[in-house]
Coordinates of C-alpha atoms in Angstrom, one line a residue:
X227 CA 2.9 -32.2 14.2
X228 CA 0.8 -35.0 16.2
X229 CA -2.9 -36.1 14.9
X230 CA -4.7 -34.4 17.5
X231 CA -1.9 -32.1 19.5
X232 CA -3.6 -29.9 21.9
X233 CA -3.0 -26.3 22.8
X234 CA -3.9 -24.4 25.5
X235 CA -5.4 -20.6 25.7
X236 CA -5.1 -19.1 28.9
X237 CA -7.3 -16.4 29.8
X238 CA -9.3 -17.5 26.7
X239 CA -12.4 -15.2 27.1
X240 CA -10.9 -12.4 25.2
X241 CA -11.4 -11.5 22.2
X242 CA -8.4 -12.3 20.1
X243 CA -8.9 -16.1 21.4
X244 CA -12.3 -16.2 18.4
X245 CA -9.4 -16.0 15.9
X246 CA -6.6 -17.4 17.4
X247 CA -8.1 -20.5 18.1
X248 CA -9.9 -20.7 14.5
X249 CA -6.3 -20.6 12.8
X250 CA -5.3 -23.4 15.2
X251 CA -8.7 -25.5 14.5
X252 CA -7.5 -25.1 10.8
X253 CA -3.8 -25.9 10.9
X254 CA -4.9 -29.3 12.7
X255 CA -5.0 -28.6 16.5
X256 CA -7.2 -29.7 19.3
X257 CA -7.5 -26.4 21.2
X258 CA -8.4 -26.3 24.9
X259 CA -9.6 -23.1 26.8
X260 CA -9.3 -21.7 30.4
X261 CA -12.2 -19.1 30.5
X262 CA -13.0 -17.4 33.4
X263 CA -16.4 -15.7 31.9
X264 CA -19.4 -17.9 30.1
X265 CA -20.3 -14.6 28.4
X266 CA -17.4 -14.2 25.9
X267 CA -16.5 -14.7 22.6
X268 CA -13.8 -17.9 23.7
X269 CA -16.5 -19.7 25.8
X270 CA -18.6 -20.2 23.0
X271 CA -16.6 -20.3 20.3
X272 CA -17.1 -23.8 18.0
X273 CA -13.2 -24.1 17.1
X274 CA -12.6 -24.9 20.9
X275 CA -12.7 -28.2 21.4
X276 CA -12.6 -28.0 25.6
X277 CA -13.6 -24.9 28.1
X278 CA -12.6 -25.0 31.4
X279 CA -14.3 -22.4 33.8
X280 CA -11.6 -21.3 35.8
X281 CA -11.0 -18.3 38.3
X282 CA -9.8 -15.0 37.0
X283 CA -6.0 -14.9 36.5
X284 CA -5.8 -11.2 37.4
X285 CA -5.1 -11.2 41.0
X286 CA -5.4 -15.0 41.8
X287 CA -2.0 -15.5 39.7
X288 CA -0.5 -18.4 42.3
X289 CA -4.2 -20.2 42.0
X290 CA -4.4 -19.9 38.3
X291 CA -0.6 -21.1 38.0
X292 CA -1.6 -24.2 40.1
X293 CA -4.8 -25.0 37.8
X294 CA -2.5 -24.6 34.5
X295 CA -0.1 -26.9 36.6
X296 CA -2.5 -29.7 37.3
X297 CA -4.5 -29.5 34.0
X298 CA -1.1 -30.0 32.1
X299 CA 0.3 -32.6 34.3
X300 CA -2.8 -34.9 33.6
X301 CA -3.7 -34.0 30.7
X302 CA -1.1 -34.1 26.9
X303 CA -0.4 -30.4 25.9
X304 CA 1.6 -29.8 23.6
X305 CA 1.7 -25.9 23.9
X306 CA 0.3 -22.9 25.9
X307 CA -0.3 -19.3 24.8
X308 CA -1.5 -16.3 27.0
X309 CA -4.5 -14.6 25.5
X310 CA -3.4 -11.7 28.6
X311 CA -0.7 -9.9 29.9
X312 CA -1.2 -11.6 33.1
X313 CA -0.9 -14.9 32.1
X314 CA 1.6 -14.2 29.9
X315 CA 3.7 -13.2 33.1
X316 CA 2.6 -16.1 35.0
X317 CA 4.4 -18.4 32.1
X318 CA 7.3 -16.2 31.9
X319 CA 7.8 -16.7 35.7
X320 CA 7.1 -20.5 35.5
X321 CA 8.7 -21.6 32.4
X322 CA 11.1 -23.7 34.0
X323 CA 8.5 -25.7 36.1
X324 CA 6.0 -26.3 32.9
X325 CA 8.7 -26.7 30.7
X326 CA 8.7 -30.0 32.0
X327 CA 5.6 -30.7 30.9
X328 CA 4.7 -28.5 27.7
X329 CA 6.2 -26.2 25.8
X330 CA 6.1 -22.2 25.9
X331 CA 7.8 -19.6 24.3
X332 CA 8.8 -16.6 26.2
X333 CA 11.6 -14.1 27.3
X334 CA 13.7 -15.4 30.8
X335 CA 11.8 -13.2 33.5
X336 CA 14.3 -10.9 34.0
X337 CA 13.9 -10.1 30.6
X338 CA 10.2 -10.3 30.5
X339 CA 10.7 -7.7 33.3
X340 CA 12.5 -5.3 31.6
X341 CA 10.2 -5.2 28.7
X342 CA 6.8 -4.9 30.5
X343 CA 7.5 -2.7 33.1
X344 CA 7.1 0.6 30.9
X345 CA 9.5 2.5 33.4
X346 CA 12.4 0.0 32.6
X347 CA 11.5 -0.5 28.8
X348 CA 12.0 3.6 28.4
X349 CA 15.5 3.0 30.0
X350 CA 16.3 0.6 27.2
X351 CA 14.8 2.8 24.8
X352 CA 17.0 5.8 26.2
X353 CA 19.7 3.4 26.1
X354 CA 19.2 2.2 22.6
X355 CA 18.5 6.4 20.8
X356 CA 14.7 4.9 20.0
X357 CA 12.0 7.5 20.3
X358 CA 10.2 7.4 23.1
X359 CA 8.5 9.9 25.6
X360 CA 10.5 12.1 27.9
X361 CA 10.2 9.9 31.2
X362 CA 11.2 10.5 34.9
X363 CA 12.0 7.3 37.2
X364 CA 10.2 8.7 40.7
X365 CA 11.6 5.5 42.2
X366 CA 15.0 7.3 42.0
X367 CA 16.8 10.7 43.2
X368 CA 14.6 13.0 40.5
X369 CA 14.2 16.5 39.4
X370 CA 10.8 17.4 38.1
X371 CA 12.2 20.9 36.4
X372 CA 12.5 19.4 33.0
X373 CA 9.5 17.3 32.7
X374 CA 7.1 18.7 29.6
X375 CA 4.1 19.6 31.0
X376 CA 1.0 18.3 30.8
X377 CA 2.3 15.1 31.7
X378 CA 1.0 12.0 33.0
X379 CA 2.0 9.7 36.2
X380 CA 1.9 6.1 35.5
X381 CA 2.8 2.5 37.5
X382 CA 5.7 1.5 36.1
X383 CA 3.0 -2.3 35.9
X384 CA -0.3 -1.6 34.9
X385 CA -3.0 -2.1 32.2
X386 CA -5.2 0.0 30.4
X387 CA -5.9 3.4 31.8
X388 CA -5.5 2.0 35.5
X389 CA -3.9 4.2 38.0
X390 CA -2.8 7.0 35.0
X391 CA -3.4 10.9 35.9
X392 CA -3.1 13.6 33.5
X393 CA -0.9 16.7 35.6
X394 CA -1.0 20.1 34.6
X395 CA 2.1 21.5 36.3
X396 CA 4.9 20.8 38.6
X397 CA 2.6 21.6 41.9
X398 CA -0.4 19.5 40.4
X399 CA 2.0 16.1 40.1
X400 CA 4.1 16.7 43.1
X401 CA 0.7 16.9 45.0
X402 CA -0.3 13.3 43.7
X403 CA 2.5 11.4 43.3
X404 CA 2.5 9.9 47.2
X405 CA -1.3 8.5 46.9
X406 CA -0.3 7.3 43.5
X407 CA 2.5 5.4 44.4
X408 CA 0.5 3.9 48.3
X409 CA -2.4 2.5 45.6
X410 CA -0.5 1.2 42.7
X411 CA 3.3 0.9 43.3
X412 CA 6.5 2.5 41.6
X413 CA 5.5 4.6 39.2
X414 CA 7.4 7.2 36.8
X415 CA 6.2 10.5 35.3
X416 CA 6.2 11.4 30.9
X417 CA 5.5 13.9 29.3
X418 CA 2.0 13.4 27.7
X419 CA 1.7 13.3 24.2
X420 CA -1.3 15.3 22.6
X421 CA -3.9 13.9 20.3
X422 CA -3.6 14.5 16.1
X423 CA -0.5 11.9 15.6
X424 CA -1.1 8.5 14.7
X425 CA -1.7 5.1 16.8
X426 CA 0.4 2.2 15.4
X427 CA 0.5 -1.4 17.0
X428 CA 3.9 -3.4 16.0
X429 CA 3.6 -7.1 16.6
X430 CA 6.9 -9.2 15.9
X431 CA 7.7 -12.8 16.7
X432 CA 11.3 -13.8 17.9
X433 CA 12.6 -17.3 17.5
X434 CA 15.2 -18.9 20.2
X435 CA 17.9 -17.9 17.5
X436 CA 17.0 -14.2 18.5
X437 CA 15.7 -13.7 14.9
X438 CA 12.4 -11.8 13.7
X439 CA 10.1 -14.9 12.2
X440 CA 7.1 -12.8 11.3
X441 CA 5.9 -9.5 11.9
X442 CA 2.5 -7.2 11.5
X443 CA 1.8 -3.6 11.6
X444 CA -1.7 -2.3 12.3
X445 CA -2.7 1.9 13.2
X446 CA -5.7 2.7 15.1
X447 CA -8.1 4.9 13.0
X448 CA -11.2 4.7 15.7
X449 CA -11.5 3.7 19.4
X450 CA -14.4 3.7 22.0
X451 CA -14.2 5.2 24.3
X452 CA -13.5 8.7 22.1
X453 CA -11.1 10.3 24.1
X454 CA -8.9 6.9 24.6
X455 CA -10.1 3.6 24.5
X456 CA -10.1 0.1 22.5
X457 CA -9.4 -0.2 19.0
X458 CA -12.8 -0.2 17.2
X459 CA -11.6 0.6 13.5
X460 CA -8.1 -0.5 12.3
X461 CA -6.3 -0.7 8.9
X462 CA -2.7 -3.3 8.4
X463 CA 0.1 -1.2 7.0
X464 CA 3.9 -1.1 6.6
X465 CA 6.0 0.7 8.6
X466 CA 9.9 -0.6 8.0
X467 CA 11.4 2.2 10.2
X468 CA 9.8 1.5 13.4
X469 CA 9.5 -1.9 12.3
X470 CA 13.6 -2.1 12.7
X471 CA 13.6 0.3 15.9
X472 CA 11.2 -2.2 17.8
X473 CA 13.3 -5.3 16.8
X474 CA 16.4 -3.5 18.1
X475 CA 14.9 -2.7 21.6
X476 CA 13.8 -6.6 21.7
X477 CA 17.3 -7.5 20.5
X478 CA 18.8 -5.2 23.5
X479 CA 16.2 -7.6 26.1
X480 CA 17.1 -10.4 24.4
X481 CA 13.5 -11.2 23.9
X482 CA 11.7 -14.2 23.1
X483 CA 8.0 -15.2 21.4
X484 CA 5.6 -13.0 20.5
X485 CA 6.1 -9.3 21.4
X486 CA 2.8 -6.3 20.7
X487 CA 4.1 -2.7 21.0
X488 CA 2.0 0.1 21.3
X489 CA 3.3 3.2 19.8
X490 CA 2.2 7.1 19.5
X491 CA 3.1 9.5 17.0
X492 CA 4.1 13.0 18.4
X493 CA 2.3 15.8 16.6
X494 CA 4.4 18.0 17.7
X495 CA 7.7 16.8 15.8
X496 CA 6.3 13.9 13.8
X497 CA 8.3 10.9 16.1
X498 CA 6.8 7.6 16.6
X499 CA 7.2 6.9 20.1
X500 CA 7.2 3.8 21.6
X501 CA 5.0 3.6 25.1
X502 CA 4.8 -0.2 25.8
X503 CA 4.8 -3.9 24.8
X504 CA 2.0 -6.1 25.6
X505 CA 3.7 -9.8 26.0
X506 CA 0.7 -11.3 24.5
X507 CA -1.5 -11.4 21.1
X508 CA -3.3 -8.0 20.4
X509 CA -7.7 -8.1 20.4
X510 CA -7.1 -6.6 17.0
X511 CA -4.9 -9.6 15.7
X512 CA -7.3 -10.6 13.1
X513 CA -6.0 -7.4 11.2
X514 CA -2.5 -9.3 10.7
X515 CA -4.2 -12.4 10.1
X516 CA -6.5 -10.9 7.0
X517 CA -3.1 -9.5 5.5
X518 CA -1.6 -13.0 5.5
X519 CA 0.5 -13.7 8.8
X520 CA -1.0 -16.8 10.5
X521 CA -0.5 -15.5 14.0
X522 CA -1.6 -18.8 16.0
X523 CA 0.1 -21.2 13.7
X524 CA 3.3 -19.0 13.5
X525 CA 3.2 -19.0 17.2
X526 CA 2.7 -22.8 17.7
X527 CA 5.6 -23.6 15.1
X528 CA 7.9 -21.1 16.9
X529 CA 7.0 -23.1 20.6
X530 CA 7.2 -27.0 18.8
X531 CA 10.5 -25.4 17.0
X532 CA 8.7 -26.7 13.8
X533 CA 10.0 -25.3 10.4
X534 CA 8.3 -22.2 10.0
X535 CA 5.9 -21.1 6.9
X536 CA 6.0 -18.3 4.3
X537 CA 3.8 -15.8 5.2
X538 CA 3.3 -12.9 2.2
X539 CA 2.4 -10.1 4.6
X540 CA -0.3 -7.6 2.6
X541 CA -1.4 -4.5 4.0
X542 CA -4.6 -2.4 3.4
X543 CA -7.1 -4.6 5.2
X544 CA -10.0 -2.5 7.5
X545 CA -10.8 -4.5 10.6
X546 CA -13.9 -3.1 12.8
X547 CA -15.5 -3.8 16.2
X548 CA -18.7 -3.6 15.2
X549 CA -20.1 -3.2 18.7
X550 CA -17.3 -0.8 20.0
X551 CA -18.0 1.0 16.4
X552 CA -21.6 1.6 16.8
X553 CA -20.7 3.2 19.8
X554 CA -18.2 5.3 18.6
X555 CA -21.2 6.6 16.0
X556 CA -23.4 7.5 18.8
X557 CA -20.5 9.4 20.7
X558 CA -17.8 11.2 17.9
X559 CA -18.6 14.3 16.6
X560 CA -16.1 13.0 13.7
X561 CA -19.1 10.4 12.6
X562 CA -19.7 11.6 9.1
X563 CA -16.3 12.4 8.0
X564 CA -14.3 9.4 9.8
X565 CA -11.4 7.8 7.2
X566 CA -12.0 5.6 6.5
X567 CA -15.6 6.0 6.5
X568 CA -17.8 4.6 9.2
X569 CA -20.7 4.0 6.1
X570 CA -18.5 1.5 4.3
X571 CA -19.6 -1.9 5.7
X572 CA -18.6 -4.4 3.0
X573 CA -15.8 -4.8 0.4
X574 CA -13.1 -7.2 -0.4
X575 CA -10.7 -5.3 2.2
X576 CA -13.3 -4.8 5.1
X577 CA -13.3 -7.3 7.9
X578 CA -14.6 -7.4 11.5
X579 CA -13.0 -8.2 14.4
X580 CA -16.1 -9.7 16.5
X581 CA -18.4 -11.1 13.8
X582 CA -17.3 -14.5 12.2
X583 CA -20.5 -15.7 10.3
X584 CA -19.0 -19.0 10.6
X585 CA -18.7 -18.4 14.6
X586 CA -21.6 -17.0 15.0
X587 CA -22.4 -18.4 18.6
X588 CA -19.0 -16.6 19.8
X589 CA -20.5 -13.3 18.2
X590 CA -24.0 -13.6 19.9
X591 CA -22.5 -14.5 23.3
X592 CA -19.6 -12.0 23.4
X593 CA -21.6 -9.1 22.4
X594 CA -24.3 -10.5 24.8
X595 CA -21.5 -10.1 27.2
X596 CA -20.1 -6.9 26.2
X597 CA -23.5 -5.2 26.6
X598 CA -23.9 -6.8 30.4
X599 CA -20.5 -5.3 30.9
X600 CA -21.8 -2.1 30.0
X601 CA -24.2 -2.1 32.9
X602 CA -21.5 -2.5 35.5
X603 CA -20.1 0.9 36.7
X604 CA -16.6 -1.0 37.3
X605 CA -15.7 -1.8 33.7
X606 CA -17.4 1.3 32.1
X607 CA -14.6 3.5 35.1
X608 CA -12.1 1.1 33.7
X609 CA -13.2 2.2 30.2
X610 CA -13.3 6.0 31.0
X611 CA -9.9 6.8 30.0
X612 CA -7.2 8.6 31.6
X613 CA -8.0 11.0 34.4

């Protein structure tokens, strides 16, 4: 590594920036962030050397790409890491042009779309005989007679719960298909997986040879909003068969770089069903870092083709998002019987996603930004869960 080699983080207002920037700083890199929100975890982190206030990436992809290009043409940057789906898509779409000035690690755009498009991913899982929800592609000739109800209609490309609606029967589904497609583009319909099973995330780094460099797995134990939102408490675990299935899917996709799977356990049969791939580090990635996987360093080493270190993965670490976990306590009927206990605030295996005493500015301003968002009706609607 060159002295003061610079890594650029995109959409760095997100909370995962906090731990990624810290691990890169500790590895000796100079960290620059593109950050659209000043009241955020990323903008005020002490581990970021330069903060560039930008326009939002979502809805401004071409303008955002031009900002990236202008920056790397005038500043030496050894690697770029996206913190959001939108910025990961930009990197994959413009991989060759960015590669003239810096280094990135991602699939070819065609393969990226096959993994990121939820409908296309289900086709891959079906072809690989990997567990996934029953899915019907609404862009082809289809019959809804074999769908299991309740069902959920989803845009093929979306984030969070935007555009998703639960329907109880075929007639209700048929009535909302035209308006959903008109508003959100091509869609598919899936069986709705009932609550009661585990929610698991699998992270994996694939090098240019197609080998798995390292991995981590975490199980969500609490989330806010209570009926289906962002993780506010999770535990690092190991799930060998699921890991093998996810790797098979990435191999079929010819995926390169980082991938994060969302998986839900079907309580009706105990099967772990792949739901989607996120092409960037998740918000709760600190769970993996405290379990021994230095994701920031591993990703940059892969991008720069540097020798990878051996990371010893030690599951069993609990990660709490203090702000959202407090809201969970106020809203959940399970507040006094949660496992792990909501009242366990300290211990050798307990960590905090948002609170880092070495980076208090990040915690204070990020928390303030979240409180500010709670007064926004648009933000509350985006976090309200499925219709």
